[in-house]
Amino acid sequence: MTVFTDMWDFLTTGANWSGDGGIWALLVQQLLLTVTALAMAVVAGLPLALWLGHLGRGGFLAINISNIGRAIPTFALLALFVKADWPGTDSLGPYGRAGLATLLALTLFALPPIITNAYVAMREVPAEVREAARGMGMTGPQRFFRVELPLGLPLVMSGVRLALVQVWATATIAALVEGPGLGTIITDGFFRSNYGKGLAGALVVAVVALALELLAALAQRASDPTPKGGPSRQADPLSPAADTVDANADAVG
Amino acid sequence: MTLLAGADGPSCYTRQVNEWICSDYLADRRSEIVDATVQHIAITAVSVLVGLVIAFPLALAARRFIRLESTILAVTTGIYTIPSLALFPLLVPFTGLTPTTVVIGLALYALTILVRSLLEGLRAVPDEVRESATGMGMGATRLLFRVELPLALPVLMAGLRVATVSTVALTTVGSLVAYGGLGNLIKDGVSTNFRAELFTASVICVVLAILLDVLLVVAQRLLTPWTRGVRA
């Protein structure tokens, strides 16, 4: 198949990797966007979800926000943001209008898994543990920081991990609205009938996605306070049986 | 310059006006919208069905051979990690710029959710139920179809709902290979800066996802009448 040799040629040509529109530059661009959006979503969503979970309120919204997020096509939201008068101007931010629209859309799509998992993590702390902490005379903040948060951390982290992979996927789709990132290579290859190039871009995106997932799994394992083989209810995050794609999983854009 | 040089003055979708919500657009481009919606539904339905048909034997195999289970789950998780915009091009060398490419890609995503929920549902069947069925003289096949699958249905249907709603949303990305249903309209709306087209297609997409979800809830209630009293 000639497409594969084209792809190989594209990937092995050094000029395609360097320079302004090169693979490295786009890769860094997309990673930067992904990390920024994830950080924004964590700052915006995590404290609120943890607090609600601690209080046991607002569960309906916290659980259903994932369902709502799933029904909204990433592509549609990106397109609406890019073509809207708000937010921003054509020159705002390093990547222009599409860049800002992408960042906002990415942040919004990172919120549901983070919020839902954080809320569920707080609620799933066993009632007896909660009672025991209260019986020992712990105050609300003490219970939250010393008991509920450490016990819920693996599940909270799995939400962040889910969000990370999802944001990376969504950032790829930004190329459909002339946004920044590696997806540009794919769409460019396709719209110019240079399928080898499109395939090369797809391969790079997929490899980075898998690498991110693996890194996140390692980070999640490191965050688990219970020793291996201990009474942790959470399965080993590296094992495929872990809830990477649990019922709360959203479509990878 | 104007798209419509009618006597009624500028329509709400000329280049100058370009409103988000426009009933004239709905009226004038009706057939185009209907065609896109029909294509969207067809691609979604076929993808989820194909995913279900493949997920079924996979889940049964994973249940029977413990060693296979971790492999199947690892591979499906790996597929789920790959962004759709990357997955479609990876399939193009084999299937070309056809609806098949979109359907295979979407079926693979649906598959990952469905295999998991099938396994989970089958695992949730109580051992004593399984034993009494065997004690009554049921064979493996009858046990599966008459006892285990009906009891696994609620969990499976939950997975099916998630898979269907995500597939509706993901179908839009199929516009990369020109078969994205409503996604084609969104793409066209972006490239021609046509707000009414963009907005209408997006709204139909979300409405479609909600409708299909409701449809599946109704189907589940009809299929599992015994759960009705329990789940208030």
CSV table of C-alpha atoms in Angstrom, one decimal:
chain,number,residue,atom,x,y,z
A,1,MET,CA,0.0,0.0,0.0
A,2,THR,CA,1.5,3.2,-1.2
A,3,VAL,CA,-0.2,5.2,1.7
A,4,PHE,CA,2.0,3.4,4.2
A,5,THR,CA,5.2,4.2,2.3
A,6,ASP,CA,4.0,7.8,2.0
A,7,MET,CA,3.4,7.9,5.8
A,8,TRP,CA,6.9,6.4,6.5
A,9,ASP,CA,8.5,9.0,4.2
A,10,PHE,CA,6.7,11.8,6.0
A,11,LEU,CA,7.7,10.5,9.4
A,12,THR,CA,11.3,9.9,8.5
A,13,THR,CA,11.8,13.3,6.8
A,14,GLY,CA,13.6,15.5,9.3
A,15,ALA,CA,12.2,18.7,7.9
A,16,ASN,CA,8.7,17.6,8.8
A,17,TRP,CA,9.6,17.5,12.4
A,18,SER,CA,11.3,20.8,12.8
A,19,GLY,CA,10.3,24.3,12.1
A,20,ASP,CA,7.2,26.4,12.8
A,21,GLY,CA,4.5,24.0,11.5
A,22,GLY,CA,6.6,20.9,12.2
A,23,ILE,CA,5.5,17.9,14.2
A,24,TRP,CA,7.5,18.9,17.3
A,25,ALA,CA,6.1,22.5,17.4
A,26,LEU,CA,2.5,21.2,17.0
A,27,LEU,CA,3.1,18.5,19.6
A,28,VAL,CA,4.3,21.1,22.1
A,29,GLN,CA,1.4,23.3,21.2
A,30,GLN,CA,-1.1,20.6,21.8
A,31,LEU,CA,0.5,19.4,25.1
A,32,LEU,CA,0.5,23.0,26.3
A,33,LEU,CA,-3.1,23.4,25.5
A,34,THR,CA,-4.0,20.1,27.1
A,35,VAL,CA,-2.1,20.9,30.3
A,36,THR,CA,-3.5,24.4,30.6
A,37,ALA,CA,-7.1,23.3,30.0
A,38,LEU,CA,-6.7,20.4,32.5
A,39,ALA,CA,-5.3,22.7,35.1
A,40,MET,CA,-8.1,25.2,34.6
A,41,ALA,CA,-10.7,22.5,34.9
A,42,VAL,CA,-9.0,21.1,38.0
A,43,VAL,CA,-8.9,24.5,39.7
A,44,ALA,CA,-12.5,25.3,38.7
A,45,GLY,CA,-14.2,21.9,39.3
A,46,LEU,CA,-12.2,19.9,41.8
A,47,PRO,CA,-12.7,22.0,45.0
A,48,LEU,CA,-16.4,22.4,44.4
A,49,ALA,CA,-17.0,18.8,43.7
A,50,LEU,CA,-15.0,17.6,46.7
A,51,TRP,CA,-16.8,20.0,48.9
A,52,LEU,CA,-20.2,18.9,47.6
A,53,GLY,CA,-19.2,15.3,48.0
A,54,HIS,CA,-18.1,16.0,51.6
A,55,LEU,CA,-21.5,17.6,52.4
A,56,GLY,CA,-23.4,15.0,50.4
A,57,ARG,CA,-25.3,17.7,48.4
A,58,GLY,CA,-25.9,18.4,44.8
A,59,GLY,CA,-25.4,14.8,43.8
A,60,PHE,CA,-27.9,14.9,41.0
A,61,LEU,CA,-26.0,17.6,39.2
A,62,ALA,CA,-22.6,16.1,40.0
A,63,ILE,CA,-23.6,12.7,38.5
A,64,ASN,CA,-25.6,14.0,35.6
A,65,ILE,CA,-23.1,16.5,34.4
A,66,SER,CA,-21.2,13.6,32.8
A,67,ASN,CA,-24.4,12.5,30.9
A,68,ILE,CA,-24.9,16.0,29.6
A,69,GLY,CA,-21.3,16.4,28.5
A,70,ARG,CA,-21.5,13.1,26.7
A,71,ALA,CA,-24.5,14.2,24.6
A,72,ILE,CA,-22.8,17.4,23.3
A,73,PRO,CA,-20.6,16.8,20.3
A,74,THR,CA,-17.1,18.2,20.9
A,75,PHE,CA,-16.9,19.3,17.3
A,76,ALA,CA,-20.2,21.2,17.5
A,77,LEU,CA,-19.2,23.1,20.7
A,78,LEU,CA,-15.8,23.9,19.2
A,79,ALA,CA,-17.5,25.2,16.0
A,80,LEU,CA,-19.9,27.3,18.0
A,81,PHE,CA,-17.2,28.9,20.1
A,82,VAL,CA,-15.0,29.7,17.0
A,83,LYS,CA,-17.9,31.3,15.2
A,84,ALA,CA,-19.3,33.2,18.1
A,85,ASP,CA,-18.6,36.9,18.7
A,86,TRP,CA,-17.8,36.1,22.2
A,87,PRO,CA,-15.2,35.2,23.5
A,88,GLY,CA,-12.3,37.3,22.5
A,89,THR,CA,-11.0,38.9,19.4
A,90,ASP,CA,-9.1,37.5,16.4
A,91,SER,CA,-5.7,38.2,17.9
A,92,LEU,CA,-6.2,37.3,21.6
A,93,GLY,CA,-3.8,34.8,23.0
A,94,PRO,CA,-0.9,33.0,21.5
A,95,TYR,CA,-3.0,30.9,19.1
A,96,GLY,CA,-5.6,33.4,18.0
A,97,ARG,CA,-9.3,33.0,18.1
A,98,ALA,CA,-9.5,29.3,17.4
A,99,GLY,CA,-6.9,28.8,20.2
A,100,LEU,CA,-9.0,30.5,22.8
A,101,ALA,CA,-12.2,28.8,21.7
A,102,THR,CA,-10.3,25.5,21.9
A,103,LEU,CA,-9.0,26.2,25.3
A,104,LEU,CA,-12.5,27.0,26.6
A,105,ALA,CA,-14.1,24.0,25.0
A,106,LEU,CA,-11.3,21.7,26.3
A,107,THR,CA,-11.8,23.1,29.8
A,108,LEU,CA,-15.5,22.5,29.6
A,109,PHE,CA,-15.1,18.9,28.4
A,110,ALA,CA,-12.5,18.2,31.2
A,111,LEU,CA,-15.0,19.2,33.9
A,112,PRO,CA,-17.6,16.3,33.8
A,113,PRO,CA,-15.2,13.4,34.6
A,114,ILE,CA,-13.3,15.4,37.2
A,115,ILE,CA,-16.5,16.6,39.0
A,116,THR,CA,-18.3,13.2,38.8
A,117,ASN,CA,-15.4,11.2,40.0
A,118,ALA,CA,-14.4,13.6,42.8
A,119,TYR,CA,-18.0,13.6,44.0
A,120,VAL,CA,-18.4,9.8,43.9
A,121,ALA,CA,-15.0,9.4,45.6
A,122,MET,CA,-16.1,11.5,48.6
A,123,ARG,CA,-19.4,9.7,48.8
A,124,GLU,CA,-17.9,6.2,48.6
A,125,VAL,CA,-15.8,6.6,51.7
A,126,PRO,CA,-17.4,3.9,53.9
A,127,ALA,CA,-20.0,5.2,56.4
A,128,GLU,CA,-18.3,3.4,59.3
A,129,VAL,CA,-15.0,5.1,58.6
A,130,ARG,CA,-16.8,8.4,58.5
A,131,GLU,CA,-18.7,7.6,61.8
A,132,ALA,CA,-15.5,6.5,63.5
A,133,ALA,CA,-13.8,9.8,62.5
A,134,ARG,CA,-16.7,11.7,63.9
A,135,GLY,CA,-16.7,9.6,67.1
A,136,MET,CA,-13.1,10.4,67.6
A,137,GLY,CA,-14.0,14.1,67.7
A,138,MET,CA,-12.7,15.2,64.4
A,139,THR,CA,-14.0,18.4,63.0
A,140,GLY,CA,-15.5,18.7,59.5
A,141,PRO,CA,-12.2,20.0,57.9
A,142,GLN,CA,-10.2,17.3,59.8
A,143,ARG,CA,-12.5,14.6,58.5
A,144,PHE,CA,-12.2,15.9,55.0
A,145,PHE,CA,-8.4,16.4,54.9
A,146,ARG,CA,-7.3,13.4,57.0
A,147,VAL,CA,-9.9,10.8,56.2
A,148,GLU,CA,-12.1,11.3,53.2
A,149,LEU,CA,-9.6,12.9,50.8
A,150,PRO,CA,-6.8,10.3,51.3
A,151,LEU,CA,-9.3,7.5,50.9
A,152,GLY,CA,-10.9,9.0,47.9
A,153,LEU,CA,-7.8,10.1,46.2
A,154,PRO,CA,-7.4,7.2,43.8
A,155,LEU,CA,-10.8,7.7,42.4
A,156,VAL,CA,-10.3,11.5,42.2
A,157,MET,CA,-7.1,10.8,40.3
A,158,SER,CA,-8.8,8.4,38.0
A,159,GLY,CA,-11.2,11.2,37.1
A,160,VAL,CA,-8.3,13.6,36.3
A,161,ARG,CA,-6.7,10.8,34.3
A,162,LEU,CA,-9.9,10.3,32.3
A,163,ALA,CA,-10.1,14.1,31.7
A,164,LEU,CA,-6.4,14.2,30.6
A,165,VAL,CA,-6.9,11.6,27.9
A,166,GLN,CA,-10.2,13.2,26.9
A,167,VAL,CA,-8.7,16.7,26.6
A,168,TRP,CA,-5.9,15.3,24.4
A,169,ALA,CA,-8.5,13.7,22.1
A,170,THR,CA,-10.6,16.9,22.0
A,171,ALA,CA,-7.5,19.0,21.3
A,172,THR,CA,-7.0,16.9,18.2
A,173,ILE,CA,-10.4,17.7,17.0
A,174,ALA,CA,-9.7,21.4,17.2
A,175,ALA,CA,-8.0,21.1,13.8
A,176,LEU,CA,-11.5,20.7,12.3
A,177,VAL,CA,-12.1,24.3,13.1
A,178,GLU,CA,-8.6,25.4,12.1
A,179,GLY,CA,-7.5,25.3,15.7
A,180,PRO,CA,-3.9,24.7,17.0
A,181,GLY,CA,-2.4,21.3,17.6
A,182,LEU,CA,-1.4,18.0,15.9
A,183,GLY,CA,-4.8,17.5,14.3
A,184,THR,CA,-3.7,20.1,11.8
A,185,ILE,CA,-1.4,17.5,10.2
A,186,ILE,CA,-4.3,15.0,9.9
A,187,THR,CA,-6.9,17.5,8.4
A,188,ASP,CA,-4.3,19.1,6.2
A,189,GLY,CA,-3.3,15.7,4.8
A,190,PHE,CA,-6.9,14.8,4.2
A,191,PHE,CA,-8.1,18.0,2.6
A,192,ARG,CA,-5.1,17.9,0.2
A,193,SER,CA,-5.5,14.3,-0.6
A,194,ASN,CA,-2.1,13.6,1.0
A,195,TYR,CA,-3.3,10.6,2.9
A,196,GLY,CA,0.3,9.5,3.9
A,197,LYS,CA,0.6,12.8,5.8
A,198,GLY,CA,-2.8,12.4,7.4
A,199,LEU,CA,-1.9,8.9,8.5
A,200,ALA,CA,1.4,10.0,9.9
A,201,GLY,CA,-0.3,12.7,12.0
A,202,ALA,CA,-2.9,10.2,13.2
A,203,LEU,CA,-0.1,7.8,14.2
A,204,VAL,CA,1.7,10.5,16.2
A,205,VAL,CA,-1.5,11.5,18.0
A,206,ALA,CA,-2.4,7.9,18.8
A,207,VAL,CA,1.1,7.1,20.2
A,208,VAL,CA,1.1,10.3,22.4
A,209,ALA,CA,-2.4,9.4,23.6
A,210,LEU,CA,-1.4,6.0,24.7
A,211,ALA,CA,1.8,7.4,26.3
A,212,LEU,CA,-0.3,9.9,28.2
A,213,GLU,CA,-2.7,7.3,29.4
A,214,LEU,CA,0.2,5.1,30.6
A,215,LEU,CA,1.9,8.1,32.4
A,216,ALA,CA,-1.4,9.0,34.1
A,217,ALA,CA,-1.9,5.4,35.2
A,218,LEU,CA,1.6,5.5,36.8
A,219,ALA,CA,0.8,8.8,38.5
A,220,GLN,CA,-2.5,7.4,39.7
A,221,ARG,CA,-0.7,4.4,41.2
A,222,ALA,CA,1.7,6.6,43.0
A,223,SER,CA,-1.2,8.6,44.5
A,224,ASP,CA,-2.7,5.5,46.1
A,225,PRO,CA,-2.1,5.7,49.9
A,226,THR,CA,-3.0,2.1,50.6
A,227,PRO,CA,-0.1,-0.3,50.3
A,228,LYS,CA,-0.2,-2.9,47.5
A,229,GLY,CA,-2.2,-5.9,48.5
A,230,GLY,CA,-3.8,-3.8,51.2
A,231,PRO,CA,-7.5,-3.3,51.8
A,232,SER,CA,-7.8,-0.9,48.9
A,233,ARG,CA,-11.0,-1.4,47.0
A,234,GLN,CA,-9.5,0.3,44.0
A,235,ALA,CA,-8.1,-2.1,41.5
A,236,ASP,CA,-4.5,-1.7,40.4
A,237,PRO,CA,-4.6,1.3,38.1
A,238,LEU,CA,-2.2,-0.3,35.6
A,239,SER,CA,-4.2,-3.4,35.3
A,240,PRO,CA,-6.8,-3.2,32.5
A,241,ALA,CA,-9.5,-4.1,34.9
A,242,ALA,CA,-9.2,-0.7,36.5
A,243,ASP,CA,-12.0,1.6,35.7
A,244,THR,CA,-10.4,3.5,32.9
A,245,VAL,CA,-13.6,3.3,30.9
A,246,ASP,CA,-16.1,3.1,33.7
A,247,ALA,CA,-19.7,3.9,33.5
A,248,ASN,CA,-18.7,7.6,33.8
A,249,ALA,CA,-16.4,7.5,30.9
A,250,ASP,CA,-17.2,10.0,28.2
A,251,ALA,CA,-16.7,9.7,24.6
A,252,VAL,CA,-13.1,10.3,23.6
A,253,GLY,CA,-13.7,13.1,21.2
B,1,MET,CA,-23.5,39.1,-2.6
B,2,THR,CA,-26.8,38.3,-1.0
B,3,LEU,CA,-27.9,34.7,-1.0
B,4,LEU,CA,-31.5,35.6,-1.4
B,5,ALA,CA,-32.4,38.6,-3.6
B,6,GLY,CA,-36.0,38.3,-2.7
B,7,ALA,CA,-38.4,41.2,-2.4
B,8,ASP,CA,-38.9,40.5,1.3
B,9,GLY,CA,-35.6,42.0,2.2
B,10,PRO,CA,-32.6,40.2,3.6
B,11,SER,CA,-33.3,36.7,5.0
B,12,CYS,CA,-31.9,35.9,8.4
B,13,TYR,CA,-29.1,33.9,6.8
B,14,THR,CA,-27.5,36.3,4.4
B,15,ARG,CA,-23.8,37.0,4.8
B,16,GLN,CA,-24.6,40.4,6.4
B,17,VAL,CA,-27.2,39.2,8.9
B,18,ASN,CA,-25.9,35.7,9.7
B,19,GLU,CA,-28.2,34.9,12.7
B,20,TRP,CA,-27.7,31.8,14.8
B,21,ILE,CA,-31.4,30.9,14.9
B,22,CYS,CA,-33.1,31.2,11.5
B,23,SER,CA,-36.4,29.7,10.5
B,24,ASP,CA,-35.9,30.5,6.9
B,25,TYR,CA,-32.9,28.3,6.9
B,26,LEU,CA,-35.0,25.4,8.2
B,27,ALA,CA,-37.6,26.0,5.5
B,28,ASP,CA,-35.2,26.5,2.6
B,29,ARG,CA,-32.7,23.7,3.3
B,30,ARG,CA,-35.2,21.2,4.7
B,31,SER,CA,-34.2,18.3,2.5
B,32,GLU,CA,-30.5,18.9,3.2
B,33,ILE,CA,-31.1,18.8,6.9
B,34,VAL,CA,-33.4,15.8,6.7
B,35,ASP,CA,-30.8,13.9,4.6
B,36,ALA,CA,-28.0,14.7,7.1
B,37,THR,CA,-30.1,13.6,10.0
B,38,VAL,CA,-31.1,10.4,8.4
B,39,GLN,CA,-27.4,9.7,7.6
B,40,HIS,CA,-26.5,10.5,11.2
B,41,ILE,CA,-29.1,8.1,12.6
B,42,ALA,CA,-28.1,5.4,10.1
B,43,ILE,CA,-24.4,5.6,10.9
B,44,THR,CA,-25.1,5.7,14.7
B,45,ALA,CA,-27.5,2.7,14.6
B,46,VAL,CA,-25.3,0.5,12.4
B,47,SER,CA,-22.2,1.3,14.5
B,48,VAL,CA,-23.8,0.5,17.8
B,49,LEU,CA,-25.4,-2.7,16.4
B,50,VAL,CA,-22.1,-3.9,14.9
B,51,GLY,CA,-20.4,-3.0,18.2
B,52,LEU,CA,-23.0,-5.0,20.1
B,53,VAL,CA,-22.7,-8.0,17.8
B,54,ILE,CA,-18.9,-8.1,18.2
B,55,ALA,CA,-19.0,-7.3,21.9
B,56,PHE,CA,-21.2,-10.3,22.6
B,57,PRO,CA,-18.8,-13.2,21.7
B,58,LEU,CA,-15.9,-11.2,23.1
B,59,ALA,CA,-17.5,-10.9,26.5
B,60,LEU,CA,-18.4,-14.6,26.5
B,61,ALA,CA,-14.9,-15.5,25.5
B,62,ALA,CA,-13.5,-13.2,28.2
B,63,ARG,CA,-15.7,-14.8,30.8
B,64,ARG,CA,-14.8,-18.3,29.8
B,65,PHE,CA,-11.0,-17.8,29.5
B,66,ILE,CA,-9.7,-15.7,32.4
B,67,ARG,CA,-6.4,-15.2,30.7
B,68,LEU,CA,-8.1,-13.7,27.7
B,69,GLU,CA,-10.1,-11.3,29.8
B,70,SER,CA,-7.2,-9.0,30.7
B,71,THR,CA,-6.0,-9.0,27.0
B,72,ILE,CA,-9.4,-8.1,25.7
B,73,LEU,CA,-9.9,-5.4,28.3
B,74,ALA,CA,-6.4,-4.0,27.7
B,75,VAL,CA,-6.9,-3.8,23.9
B,76,THR,CA,-10.3,-2.2,24.2
B,77,THR,CA,-9.0,0.4,26.6
B,78,GLY,CA,-6.2,1.1,24.2
B,79,ILE,CA,-8.6,1.7,21.4
B,80,TYR,CA,-10.7,4.0,23.6
B,81,THR,CA,-7.6,6.1,24.3
B,82,ILE,CA,-7.1,6.9,20.6
B,83,PRO,CA,-8.8,10.1,19.5
B,84,SER,CA,-11.4,9.7,16.9
B,85,LEU,CA,-9.8,12.2,14.5
B,86,ALA,CA,-6.7,9.9,14.6
B,87,LEU,CA,-8.6,6.6,14.4
B,88,PHE,CA,-10.5,7.4,11.2
B,89,PRO,CA,-7.3,8.1,9.2
B,90,LEU,CA,-5.8,4.9,10.5
B,91,LEU,CA,-8.7,3.0,9.0
B,92,VAL,CA,-8.7,4.8,5.7
B,93,PRO,CA,-6.0,2.8,4.0
B,94,PHE,CA,-8.1,-0.3,4.5
B,95,THR,CA,-11.6,1.0,3.9
B,96,GLY,CA,-11.1,4.2,2.0
B,97,LEU,CA,-13.3,7.4,2.2
B,98,THR,CA,-16.5,5.4,2.7
B,99,PRO,CA,-19.2,5.2,5.4
B,100,THR,CA,-17.6,1.9,6.4
B,101,THR,CA,-14.6,3.7,7.8
B,102,VAL,CA,-16.8,5.8,10.1
B,103,VAL,CA,-18.9,2.8,11.1
B,104,ILE,CA,-15.9,0.6,11.9
B,105,GLY,CA,-14.3,3.4,14.0
B,106,LEU,CA,-17.5,4.1,15.9
B,107,ALA,CA,-18.2,0.4,16.4
B,108,LEU,CA,-14.8,0.0,18.0
B,109,TYR,CA,-15.5,2.8,20.5
B,110,ALA,CA,-19.0,1.4,21.2
B,111,LEU,CA,-17.4,-2.1,21.6
B,112,THR,CA,-15.2,-1.0,24.4
B,113,ILE,CA,-18.1,0.2,26.5
B,114,LEU,CA,-20.4,-2.7,25.6
B,115,VAL,CA,-17.8,-5.5,26.4
B,116,ARG,CA,-17.3,-4.0,29.8
B,117,SER,CA,-21.0,-3.7,30.6
B,118,LEU,CA,-21.8,-7.2,29.3
B,119,LEU,CA,-19.1,-8.7,31.5
B,120,GLU,CA,-20.2,-6.7,34.5
B,121,GLY,CA,-23.8,-7.7,33.9
B,122,LEU,CA,-23.1,-11.4,33.6
B,123,ARG,CA,-20.9,-11.2,36.6
B,124,ALA,CA,-23.7,-9.7,38.7
B,125,VAL,CA,-25.9,-12.8,38.2
B,126,PRO,CA,-26.1,-14.4,41.6
B,127,ASP,CA,-24.4,-17.8,41.9
B,128,GLU,CA,-27.4,-19.4,43.6
B,129,VAL,CA,-29.6,-18.4,40.6
B,130,ARG,CA,-27.1,-20.0,38.2
B,131,GLU,CA,-27.0,-23.1,40.4
B,132,SER,CA,-30.7,-23.6,40.7
B,133,ALA,CA,-31.0,-23.2,36.9
B,134,THR,CA,-28.4,-25.9,36.4
B,135,GLY,CA,-30.2,-28.0,39.0
B,136,MET,CA,-33.4,-27.7,37.1
B,137,GLY,CA,-31.5,-29.3,34.2
B,138,MET,CA,-30.7,-26.3,32.0
B,139,GLY,CA,-27.9,-26.6,29.6
B,140,ALA,CA,-25.2,-23.9,29.1
B,141,THR,CA,-27.0,-22.3,26.2
B,142,ARG,CA,-30.4,-22.3,27.8
B,143,LEU,CA,-28.8,-21.0,31.0
B,144,LEU,CA,-27.2,-18.1,29.1
B,145,PHE,CA,-30.2,-17.1,27.1
B,146,ARG,CA,-33.0,-17.8,29.5
B,147,VAL,CA,-31.4,-16.8,32.8
B,148,GLU,CA,-28.1,-15.0,32.6
B,149,LEU,CA,-28.7,-12.6,29.8
B,150,PRO,CA,-32.2,-11.4,31.0
B,151,LEU,CA,-30.6,-10.8,34.5
B,152,ALA,CA,-27.7,-9.0,32.9
B,153,LEU,CA,-30.0,-6.8,30.8
B,154,PRO,CA,-30.2,-3.7,33.2
B,155,VAL,CA,-26.4,-3.3,33.3
B,156,LEU,CA,-26.1,-4.0,29.6
B,157,MET,CA,-28.8,-1.4,28.8
B,158,ALA,CA,-27.0,1.1,30.9
B,159,GLY,CA,-23.9,0.5,28.8
B,160,LEU,CA,-25.9,0.6,25.6
B,161,ARG,CA,-27.2,4.0,26.6
B,162,VAL,CA,-23.7,5.4,27.2
B,163,ALA,CA,-22.5,3.9,24.0
B,164,THR,CA,-25.4,5.2,21.9
B,165,VAL,CA,-25.2,8.8,23.3
B,166,SER,CA,-21.4,8.9,22.7
B,167,THR,CA,-21.8,7.5,19.3
B,168,VAL,CA,-24.3,10.2,18.3
B,169,ALA,CA,-21.8,12.8,19.4
B,170,LEU,CA,-18.8,11.1,17.8
B,171,THR,CA,-20.5,10.6,14.4
B,172,THR,CA,-20.0,14.3,13.7
B,173,VAL,CA,-16.2,13.7,13.5
B,174,GLY,CA,-16.9,11.4,10.6
B,175,SER,CA,-17.1,14.6,8.5
B,176,LEU,CA,-13.4,14.2,8.1
B,177,VAL,CA,-14.1,11.4,5.5
B,178,ALA,CA,-17.3,13.2,4.3
B,179,TYR,CA,-19.7,10.8,6.1
B,180,GLY,CA,-20.5,12.6,9.4
B,181,GLY,CA,-24.2,13.1,9.1
B,182,LEU,CA,-25.0,16.4,10.8
B,183,GLY,CA,-21.2,16.8,11.2
B,184,ASN,CA,-21.0,17.5,7.5
B,185,LEU,CA,-23.4,20.5,8.0
B,186,ILE,CA,-21.3,21.7,11.0
B,187,LYS,CA,-18.1,21.4,8.9
B,188,ASP,CA,-19.7,23.3,6.1
B,189,GLY,CA,-21.0,25.9,8.6
B,190,VAL,CA,-17.5,26.4,9.9
B,191,SER,CA,-15.9,26.8,6.5
B,192,THR,CA,-18.5,29.1,5.0
B,193,ASN,CA,-19.1,31.0,8.3
B,194,PHE,CA,-22.8,30.0,8.2
B,195,ARG,CA,-24.1,30.4,11.7
B,196,ALA,CA,-27.7,29.1,11.2
B,197,GLU,CA,-26.4,25.9,9.6
B,198,LEU,CA,-23.9,25.3,12.4
B,199,PHE,CA,-26.3,26.0,15.2
B,200,THR,CA,-29.2,24.0,13.7
B,201,ALA,CA,-27.0,20.9,13.1
B,202,SER,CA,-25.6,21.1,16.6
B,203,VAL,CA,-29.0,21.4,18.3
B,204,ILE,CA,-30.4,18.5,16.2
B,205,CYS,CA,-27.4,16.4,17.3
B,206,VAL,CA,-28.0,17.0,21.0
B,207,VAL,CA,-31.8,16.4,20.6
B,208,LEU,CA,-31.1,13.2,18.7
B,209,ALA,CA,-28.8,11.9,21.5
B,210,ILE,CA,-31.5,12.7,24.1
B,211,LEU,CA,-34.3,11.1,22.0
B,212,LEU,CA,-32.3,7.9,21.5
B,213,ASP,CA,-31.5,7.8,25.2
B,214,VAL,CA,-35.1,8.1,26.1
B,215,LEU,CA,-36.0,5.4,23.6
B,216,LEU,CA,-33.5,3.0,25.2
B,217,VAL,CA,-34.9,3.8,28.7
B,218,VAL,CA,-38.4,2.9,27.4
B,219,ALA,CA,-37.1,-0.2,25.7
B,220,GLN,CA,-35.4,-1.3,29.0
B,221,ARG,CA,-38.6,-0.8,30.9
B,222,LEU,CA,-40.5,-2.9,28.4
B,223,LEU,CA,-37.8,-5.6,28.4
B,224,THR,CA,-37.3,-5.9,32.1
B,225,PRO,CA,-40.8,-5.6,33.6
B,226,TRP,CA,-39.6,-7.3,36.8
B,227,THR,CA,-37.4,-4.3,37.8
B,228,ARG,CA,-40.2,-1.8,37.6
B,229,GLY,CA,-41.4,-2.2,41.2
B,230,VAL,CA,-37.9,-2.3,42.6
B,231,ARG,CA,-36.5,0.9,41.1
B,232,ALA,CA,-38.8,3.6,42.2
